[in-house]
PDB file of C-alpha atoms in Angstrom:
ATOM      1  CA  UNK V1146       0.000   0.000   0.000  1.00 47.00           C
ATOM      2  CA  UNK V1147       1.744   2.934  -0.914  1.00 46.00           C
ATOM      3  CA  UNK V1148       1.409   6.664   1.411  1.00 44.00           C
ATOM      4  CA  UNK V1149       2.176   7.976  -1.470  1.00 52.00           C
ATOM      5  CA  UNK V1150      -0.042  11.705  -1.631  1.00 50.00           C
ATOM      6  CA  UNK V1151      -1.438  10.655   1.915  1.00 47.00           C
ATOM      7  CA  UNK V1152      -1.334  13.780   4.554  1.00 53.00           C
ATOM      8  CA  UNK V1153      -0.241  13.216   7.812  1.00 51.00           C
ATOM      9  CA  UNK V1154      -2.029  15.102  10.791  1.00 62.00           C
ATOM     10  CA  UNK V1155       0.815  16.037  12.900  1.00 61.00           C
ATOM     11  CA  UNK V1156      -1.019  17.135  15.582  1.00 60.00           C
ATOM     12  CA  UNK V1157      -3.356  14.080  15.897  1.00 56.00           C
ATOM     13  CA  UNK V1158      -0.693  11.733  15.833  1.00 57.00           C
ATOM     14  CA  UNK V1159       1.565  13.868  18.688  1.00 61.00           C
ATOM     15  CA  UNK V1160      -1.853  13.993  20.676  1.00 58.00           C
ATOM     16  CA  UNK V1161      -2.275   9.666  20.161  1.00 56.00           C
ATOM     17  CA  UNK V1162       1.228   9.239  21.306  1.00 54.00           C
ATOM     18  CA  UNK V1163       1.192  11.704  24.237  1.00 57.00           C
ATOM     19  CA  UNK V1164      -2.229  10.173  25.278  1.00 59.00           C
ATOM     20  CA  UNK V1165      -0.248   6.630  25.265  1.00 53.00           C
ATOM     21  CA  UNK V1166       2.849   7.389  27.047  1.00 48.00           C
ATOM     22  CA  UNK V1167       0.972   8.868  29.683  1.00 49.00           C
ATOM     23  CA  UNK V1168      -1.523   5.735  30.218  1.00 52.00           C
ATOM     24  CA  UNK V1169       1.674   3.865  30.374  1.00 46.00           C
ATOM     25  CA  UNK V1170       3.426   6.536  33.153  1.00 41.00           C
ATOM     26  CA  UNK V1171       0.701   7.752  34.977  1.00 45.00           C
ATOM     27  CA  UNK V1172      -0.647   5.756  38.816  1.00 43.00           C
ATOM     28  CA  UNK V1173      -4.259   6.430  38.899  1.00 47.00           C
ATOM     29  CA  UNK V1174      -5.575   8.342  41.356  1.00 51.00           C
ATOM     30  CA  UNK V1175      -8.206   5.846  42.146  1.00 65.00           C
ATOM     31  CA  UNK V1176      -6.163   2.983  42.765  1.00 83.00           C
ATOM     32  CA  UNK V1177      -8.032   0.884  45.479  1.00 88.00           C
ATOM     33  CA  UNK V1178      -6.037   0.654  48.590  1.00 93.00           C
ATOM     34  CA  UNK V1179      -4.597  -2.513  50.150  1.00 95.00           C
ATOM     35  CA  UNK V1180      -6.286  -3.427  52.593  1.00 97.00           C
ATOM     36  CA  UNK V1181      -5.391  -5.416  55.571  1.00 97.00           C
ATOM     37  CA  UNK V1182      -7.670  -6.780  58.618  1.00 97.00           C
ATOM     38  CA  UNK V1183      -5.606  -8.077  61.778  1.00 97.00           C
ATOM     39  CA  UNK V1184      -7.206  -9.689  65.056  1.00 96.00           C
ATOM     40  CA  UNK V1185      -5.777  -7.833  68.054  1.00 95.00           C
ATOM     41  CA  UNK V1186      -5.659 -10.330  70.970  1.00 95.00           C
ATOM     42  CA  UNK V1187      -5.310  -9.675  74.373  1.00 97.00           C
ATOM     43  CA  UNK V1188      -2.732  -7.175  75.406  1.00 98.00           C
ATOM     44  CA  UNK V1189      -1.451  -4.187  77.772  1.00 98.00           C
ATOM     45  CA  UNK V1190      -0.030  -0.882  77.030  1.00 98.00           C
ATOM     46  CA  UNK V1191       1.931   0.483  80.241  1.00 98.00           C
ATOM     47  CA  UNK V1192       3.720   3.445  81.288  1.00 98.00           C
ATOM     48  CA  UNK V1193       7.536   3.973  81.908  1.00 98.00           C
ATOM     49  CA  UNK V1194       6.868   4.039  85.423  1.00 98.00           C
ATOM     50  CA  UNK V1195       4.738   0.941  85.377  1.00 98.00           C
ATOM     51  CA  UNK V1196       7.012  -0.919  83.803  1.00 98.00           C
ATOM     52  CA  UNK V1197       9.434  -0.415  86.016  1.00 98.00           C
ATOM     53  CA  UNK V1198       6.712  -1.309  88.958  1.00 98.00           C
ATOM     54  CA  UNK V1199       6.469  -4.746  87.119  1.00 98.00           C
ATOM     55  CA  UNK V1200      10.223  -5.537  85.717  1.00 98.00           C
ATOM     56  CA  UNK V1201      12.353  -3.235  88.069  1.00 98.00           C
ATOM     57  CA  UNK V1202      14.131   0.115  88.183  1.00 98.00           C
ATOM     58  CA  UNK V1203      15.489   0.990  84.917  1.00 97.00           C
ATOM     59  CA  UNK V1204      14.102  -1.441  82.801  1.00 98.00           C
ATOM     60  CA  UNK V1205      12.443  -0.670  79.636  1.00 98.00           C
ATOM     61  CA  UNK V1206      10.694  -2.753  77.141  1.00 98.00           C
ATOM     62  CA  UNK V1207      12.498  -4.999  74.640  1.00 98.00           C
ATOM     63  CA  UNK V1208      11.270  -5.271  70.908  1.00 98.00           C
ATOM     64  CA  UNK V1209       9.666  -9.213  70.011  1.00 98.00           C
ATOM     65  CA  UNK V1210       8.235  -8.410  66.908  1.00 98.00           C
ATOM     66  CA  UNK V1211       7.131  -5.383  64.720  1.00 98.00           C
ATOM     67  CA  UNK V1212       3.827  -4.632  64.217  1.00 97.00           C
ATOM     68  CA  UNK V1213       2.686  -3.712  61.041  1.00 97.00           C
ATOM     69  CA  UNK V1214       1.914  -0.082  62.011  1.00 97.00           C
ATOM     70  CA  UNK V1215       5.485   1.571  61.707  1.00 97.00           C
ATOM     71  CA  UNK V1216       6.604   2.321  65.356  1.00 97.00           C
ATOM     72  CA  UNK V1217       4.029  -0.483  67.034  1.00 97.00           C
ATOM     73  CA  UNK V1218       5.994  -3.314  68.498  1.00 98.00           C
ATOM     74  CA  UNK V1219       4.967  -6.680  70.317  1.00 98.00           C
ATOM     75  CA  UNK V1220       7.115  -6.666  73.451  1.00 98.00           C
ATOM     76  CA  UNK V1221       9.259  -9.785  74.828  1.00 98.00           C
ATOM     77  CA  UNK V1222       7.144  -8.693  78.451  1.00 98.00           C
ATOM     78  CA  UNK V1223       4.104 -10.382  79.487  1.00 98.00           C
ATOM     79  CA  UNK V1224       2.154 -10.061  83.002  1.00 98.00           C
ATOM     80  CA  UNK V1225      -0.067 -12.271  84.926  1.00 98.00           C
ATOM     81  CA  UNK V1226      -3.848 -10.721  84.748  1.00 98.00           C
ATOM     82  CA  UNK V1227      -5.811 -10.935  87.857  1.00 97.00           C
ATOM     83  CA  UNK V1228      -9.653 -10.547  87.435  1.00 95.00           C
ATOM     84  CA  UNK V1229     -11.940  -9.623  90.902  1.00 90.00           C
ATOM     85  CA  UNK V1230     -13.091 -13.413  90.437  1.00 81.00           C
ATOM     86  CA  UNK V1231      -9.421 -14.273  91.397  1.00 83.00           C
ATOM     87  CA  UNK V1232      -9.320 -15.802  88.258  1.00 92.00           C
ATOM     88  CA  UNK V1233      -6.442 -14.701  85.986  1.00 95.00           C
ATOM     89  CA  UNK V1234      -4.374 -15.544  82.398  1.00 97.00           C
ATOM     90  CA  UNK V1235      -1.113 -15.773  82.734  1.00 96.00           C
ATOM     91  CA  UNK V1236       0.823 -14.627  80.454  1.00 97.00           C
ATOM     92  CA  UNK V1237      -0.580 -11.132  78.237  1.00 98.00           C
ATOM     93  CA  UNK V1238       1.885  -9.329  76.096  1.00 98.00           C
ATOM     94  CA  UNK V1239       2.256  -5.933  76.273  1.00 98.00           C
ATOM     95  CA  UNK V1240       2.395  -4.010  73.674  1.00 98.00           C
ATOM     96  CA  UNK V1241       5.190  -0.822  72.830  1.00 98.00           C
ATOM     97  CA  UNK V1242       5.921   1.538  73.168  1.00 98.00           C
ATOM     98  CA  UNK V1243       4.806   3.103  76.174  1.00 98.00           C
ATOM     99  CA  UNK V1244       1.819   5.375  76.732  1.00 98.00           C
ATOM    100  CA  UNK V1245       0.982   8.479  79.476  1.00 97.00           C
ATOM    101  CA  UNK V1246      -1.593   5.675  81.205  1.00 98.00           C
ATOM    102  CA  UNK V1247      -1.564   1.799  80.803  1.00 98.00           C
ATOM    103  CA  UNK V1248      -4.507   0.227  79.281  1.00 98.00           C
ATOM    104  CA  UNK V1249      -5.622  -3.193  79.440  1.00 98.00           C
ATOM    105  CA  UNK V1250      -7.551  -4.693  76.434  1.00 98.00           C
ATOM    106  CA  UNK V1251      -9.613  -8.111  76.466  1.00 98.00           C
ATOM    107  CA  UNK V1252     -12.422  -9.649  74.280  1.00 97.00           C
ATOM    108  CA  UNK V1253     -16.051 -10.294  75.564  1.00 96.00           C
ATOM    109  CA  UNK V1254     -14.752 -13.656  76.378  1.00 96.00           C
ATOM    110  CA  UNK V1255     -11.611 -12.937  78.197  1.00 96.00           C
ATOM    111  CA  UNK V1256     -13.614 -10.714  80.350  1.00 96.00           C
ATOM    112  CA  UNK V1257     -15.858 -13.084  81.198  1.00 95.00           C
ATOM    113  CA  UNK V1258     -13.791 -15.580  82.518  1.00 94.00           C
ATOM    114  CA  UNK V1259     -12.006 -12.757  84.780  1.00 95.00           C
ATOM    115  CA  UNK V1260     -15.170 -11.348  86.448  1.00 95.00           C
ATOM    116  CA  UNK V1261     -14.893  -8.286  84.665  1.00 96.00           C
ATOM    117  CA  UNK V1262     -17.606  -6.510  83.042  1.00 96.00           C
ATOM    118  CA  UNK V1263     -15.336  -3.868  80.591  1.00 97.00           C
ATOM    119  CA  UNK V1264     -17.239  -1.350  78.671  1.00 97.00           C
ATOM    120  CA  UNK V1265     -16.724  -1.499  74.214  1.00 97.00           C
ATOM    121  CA  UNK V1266     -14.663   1.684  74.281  1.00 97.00           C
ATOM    122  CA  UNK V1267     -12.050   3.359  71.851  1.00 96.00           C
ATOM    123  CA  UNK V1268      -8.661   2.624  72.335  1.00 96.00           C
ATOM    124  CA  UNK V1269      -7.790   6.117  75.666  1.00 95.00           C
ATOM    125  CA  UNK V1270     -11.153   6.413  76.312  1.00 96.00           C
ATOM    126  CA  UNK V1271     -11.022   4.872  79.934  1.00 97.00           C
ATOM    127  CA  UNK V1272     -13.308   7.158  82.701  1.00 96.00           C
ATOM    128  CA  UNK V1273     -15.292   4.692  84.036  1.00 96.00           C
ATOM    129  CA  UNK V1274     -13.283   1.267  83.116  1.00 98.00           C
ATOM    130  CA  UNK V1275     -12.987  -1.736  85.597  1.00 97.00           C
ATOM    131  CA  UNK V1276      -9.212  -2.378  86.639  1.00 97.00           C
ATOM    132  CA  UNK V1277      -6.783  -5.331  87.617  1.00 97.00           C
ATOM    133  CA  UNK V1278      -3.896  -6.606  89.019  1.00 98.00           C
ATOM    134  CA  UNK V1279      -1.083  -6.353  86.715  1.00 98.00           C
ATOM    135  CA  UNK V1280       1.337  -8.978  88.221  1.00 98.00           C
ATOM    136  CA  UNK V1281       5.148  -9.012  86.493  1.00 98.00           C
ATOM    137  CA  UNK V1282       8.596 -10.581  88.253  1.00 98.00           C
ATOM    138  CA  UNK V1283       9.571  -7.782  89.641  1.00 98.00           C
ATOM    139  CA  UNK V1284       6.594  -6.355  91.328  1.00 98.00           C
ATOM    140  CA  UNK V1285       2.174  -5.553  91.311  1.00 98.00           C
ATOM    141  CA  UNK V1286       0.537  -3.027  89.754  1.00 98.00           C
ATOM    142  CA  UNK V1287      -2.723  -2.530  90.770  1.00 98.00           C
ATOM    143  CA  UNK V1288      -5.038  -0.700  88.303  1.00 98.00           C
ATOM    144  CA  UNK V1289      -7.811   1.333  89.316  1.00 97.00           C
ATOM    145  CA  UNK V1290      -9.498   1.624  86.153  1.00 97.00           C
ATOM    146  CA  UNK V1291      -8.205   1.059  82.339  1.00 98.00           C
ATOM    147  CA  UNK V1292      -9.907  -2.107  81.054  1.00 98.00           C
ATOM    148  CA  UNK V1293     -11.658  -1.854  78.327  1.00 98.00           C
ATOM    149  CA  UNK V1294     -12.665  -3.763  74.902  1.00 97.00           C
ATOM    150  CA  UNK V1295     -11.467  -2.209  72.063  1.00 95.00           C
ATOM    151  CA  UNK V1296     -14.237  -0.975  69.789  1.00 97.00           C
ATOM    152  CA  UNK V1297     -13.697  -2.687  66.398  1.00 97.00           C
ATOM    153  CA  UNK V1298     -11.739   0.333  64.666  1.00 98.00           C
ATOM    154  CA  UNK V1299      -9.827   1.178  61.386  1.00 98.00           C
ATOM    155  CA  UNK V1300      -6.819   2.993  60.704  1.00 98.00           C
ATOM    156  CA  UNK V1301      -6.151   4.896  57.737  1.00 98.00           C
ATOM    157  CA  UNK V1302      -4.009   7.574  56.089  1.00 97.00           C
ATOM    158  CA  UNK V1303      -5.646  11.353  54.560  1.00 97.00           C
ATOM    159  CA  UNK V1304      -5.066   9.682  51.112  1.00 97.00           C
ATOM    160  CA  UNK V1305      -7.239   6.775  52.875  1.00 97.00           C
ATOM    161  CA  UNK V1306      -9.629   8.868  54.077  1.00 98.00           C
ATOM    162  CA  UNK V1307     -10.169  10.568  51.073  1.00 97.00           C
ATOM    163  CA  UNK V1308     -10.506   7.485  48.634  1.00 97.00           C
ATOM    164  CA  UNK V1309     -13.220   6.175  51.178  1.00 97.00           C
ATOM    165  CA  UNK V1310     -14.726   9.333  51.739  1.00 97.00           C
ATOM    166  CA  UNK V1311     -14.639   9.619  55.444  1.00 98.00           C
ATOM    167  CA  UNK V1312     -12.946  11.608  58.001  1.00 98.00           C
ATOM    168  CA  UNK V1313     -11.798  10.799  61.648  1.00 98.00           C
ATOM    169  CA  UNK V1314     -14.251   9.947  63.859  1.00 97.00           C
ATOM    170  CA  UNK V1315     -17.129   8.799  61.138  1.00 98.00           C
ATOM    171  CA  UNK V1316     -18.255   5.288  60.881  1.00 98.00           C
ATOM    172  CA  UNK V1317     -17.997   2.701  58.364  1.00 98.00           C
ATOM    173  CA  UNK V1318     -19.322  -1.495  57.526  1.00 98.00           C
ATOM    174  CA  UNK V1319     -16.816  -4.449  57.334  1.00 98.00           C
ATOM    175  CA  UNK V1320     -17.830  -7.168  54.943  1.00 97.00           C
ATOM    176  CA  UNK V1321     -16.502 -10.280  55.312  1.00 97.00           C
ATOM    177  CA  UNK V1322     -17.043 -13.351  53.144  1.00 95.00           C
ATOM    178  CA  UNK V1323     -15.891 -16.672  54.556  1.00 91.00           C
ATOM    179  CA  UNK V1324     -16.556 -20.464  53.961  1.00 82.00           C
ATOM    180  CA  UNK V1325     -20.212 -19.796  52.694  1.00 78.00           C
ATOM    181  CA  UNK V1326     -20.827 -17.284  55.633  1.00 85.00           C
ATOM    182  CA  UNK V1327     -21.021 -13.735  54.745  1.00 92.00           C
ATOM    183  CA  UNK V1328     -20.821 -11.320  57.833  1.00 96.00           C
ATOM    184  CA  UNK V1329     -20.839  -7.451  58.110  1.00 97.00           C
ATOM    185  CA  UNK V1330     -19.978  -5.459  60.763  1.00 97.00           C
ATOM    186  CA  UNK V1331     -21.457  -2.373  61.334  1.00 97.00           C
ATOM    187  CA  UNK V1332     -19.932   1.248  63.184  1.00 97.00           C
ATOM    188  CA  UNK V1333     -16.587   0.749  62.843  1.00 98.00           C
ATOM    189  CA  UNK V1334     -14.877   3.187  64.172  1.00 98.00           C
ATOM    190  CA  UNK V1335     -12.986   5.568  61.827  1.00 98.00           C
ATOM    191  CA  UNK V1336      -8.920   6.839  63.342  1.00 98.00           C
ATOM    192  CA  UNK V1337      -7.476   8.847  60.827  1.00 98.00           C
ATOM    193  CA  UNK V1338      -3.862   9.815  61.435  1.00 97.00           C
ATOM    194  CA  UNK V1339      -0.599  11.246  59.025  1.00 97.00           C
ATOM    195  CA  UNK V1340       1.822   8.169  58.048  1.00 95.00           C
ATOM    196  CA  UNK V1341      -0.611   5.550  58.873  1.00 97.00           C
ATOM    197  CA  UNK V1342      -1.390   2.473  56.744  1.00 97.00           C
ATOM    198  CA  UNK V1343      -4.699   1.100  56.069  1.00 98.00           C
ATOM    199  CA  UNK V1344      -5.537  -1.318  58.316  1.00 98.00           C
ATOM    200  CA  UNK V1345      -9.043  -2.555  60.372  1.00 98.00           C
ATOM    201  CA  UNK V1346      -8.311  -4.362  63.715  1.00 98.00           C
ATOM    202  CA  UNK V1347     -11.352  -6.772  65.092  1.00 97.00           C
ATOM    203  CA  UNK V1348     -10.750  -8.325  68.302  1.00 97.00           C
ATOM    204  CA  UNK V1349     -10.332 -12.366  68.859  1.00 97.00           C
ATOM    205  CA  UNK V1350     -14.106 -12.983  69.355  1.00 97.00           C
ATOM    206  CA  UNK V1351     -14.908 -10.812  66.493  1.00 97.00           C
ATOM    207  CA  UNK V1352     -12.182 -12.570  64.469  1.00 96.00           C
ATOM    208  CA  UNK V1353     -13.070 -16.122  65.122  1.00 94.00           C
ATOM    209  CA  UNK V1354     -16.985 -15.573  64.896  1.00 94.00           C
ATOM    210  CA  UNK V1355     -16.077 -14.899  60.709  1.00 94.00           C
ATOM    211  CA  UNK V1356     -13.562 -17.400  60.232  1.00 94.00           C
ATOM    212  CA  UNK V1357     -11.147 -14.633  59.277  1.00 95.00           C
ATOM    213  CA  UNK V1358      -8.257 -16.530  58.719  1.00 92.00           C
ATOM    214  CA  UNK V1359     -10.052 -18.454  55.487  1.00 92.00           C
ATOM    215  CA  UNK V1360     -11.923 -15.180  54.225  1.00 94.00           C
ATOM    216  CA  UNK V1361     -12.482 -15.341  50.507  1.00 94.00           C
ATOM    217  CA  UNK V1362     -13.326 -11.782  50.256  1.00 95.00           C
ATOM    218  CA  UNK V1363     -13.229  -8.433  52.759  1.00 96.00           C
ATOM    219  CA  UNK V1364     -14.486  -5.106  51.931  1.00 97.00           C
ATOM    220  CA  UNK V1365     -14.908  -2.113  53.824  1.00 98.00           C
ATOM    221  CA  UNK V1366     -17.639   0.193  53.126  1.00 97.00           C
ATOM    222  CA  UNK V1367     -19.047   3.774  53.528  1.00 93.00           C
TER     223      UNK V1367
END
């Protein structure tokens, strides 16, 4: 076939290959983001001073694992747990780093075993909490209030926020699809903060009761 006479358009054919490098360089803005859904078992945040109470003078806590919010750590410490009923569990990690007041968080079930009767609360919320007897090798701590159970939350980014559509404090649905069952939770709790990753935590009840660990699909919605 020959081009022979044929007039290129110049300008349509710059515009067709601009249009295709830039499909080829471009991220698009509306890129769904990853999302992850941990359980958070059983654990205690303390404060400097309490964890010197519990493991002696000077001693701070010691890094097991990262968690996968950047700072978060699961500590090598763990406390007994002594409920009203005298009843206890034995061993809870605690979780770094350290916070202005120590918090103790449990699931429904956990609670009920210790005699406790916790209020759902977000994560600092803790006027009006039950406490416990924090026992480590070095020493007792004796909490007058700070037990709660966490209130099934997510954390997200701004970009986060703005992809979903929310802001901090607003509520949002968690569907989970697992082994035939499909489950959605409802007023999730929305914490929006800078260099945070996406990331819903459910507690163990909460986690078991959907067979999270086999879910097929998970989507969280407005």
């Amino acid at each position: 076939m020959s081009l022979q006479g044929v007039q290129i358009d110049r300008t349509l054919i710059e515009a067709i290959v601009r249009r295709v490098l830039e499909q080829h360089t471009e991220k698009s803005p509306e890129a769904k983001p990853e999302l992850i859904v941990s359980i958070s078992a059983r654990h205690i945040h303390l404060t400097d001073a309490d964890v010197e109470t519990l493991f002696g003078k000077g001693k701070t806590l010691t890094k097991m694992k990262d968690l996968y919010q950047d700072g978060f750590f699961a500590a090598n410490e763990t406390v007994m747990l002594i409920g009203p009923r005298k009843r206890m569990l034995p061993s809870v990690r605690i979780l770094g780093p350290t916070r202005k007041e120590s918090q103790v968080e449990l699931s429904f079930t956990d609670a009920i075993s210790l005699g406790l009767d916790p209020p759902v609360r977000e994560s600092g919320k803790l006027d009006g909490t039950p406490g416990c007897v924090l026992v480590g090798p070095a020493g007792v701590v004796e909490l007058k209030h700070g037990v709660i159970r966490a209130e099934r939350h997510v954390h997200m980014g701004p970009a986060d926020a703005a992809w979903y559509g929310v802001k901090d404090k607003d509520r949002m649905k968690l569907r989970v699809e697992a082994n035939g069952c499909t489950t959605t939770f409802e007023n999730v709790l929305v914490r929006v903060g800078e260099k945070i990753k996406l990331e819903v935590h459910l507690d163990t009840d909460e986690g078991n009761a959907v067979d999270l660990e086999h879910a097929k699909k998970i989507e969280l919605l407005k």
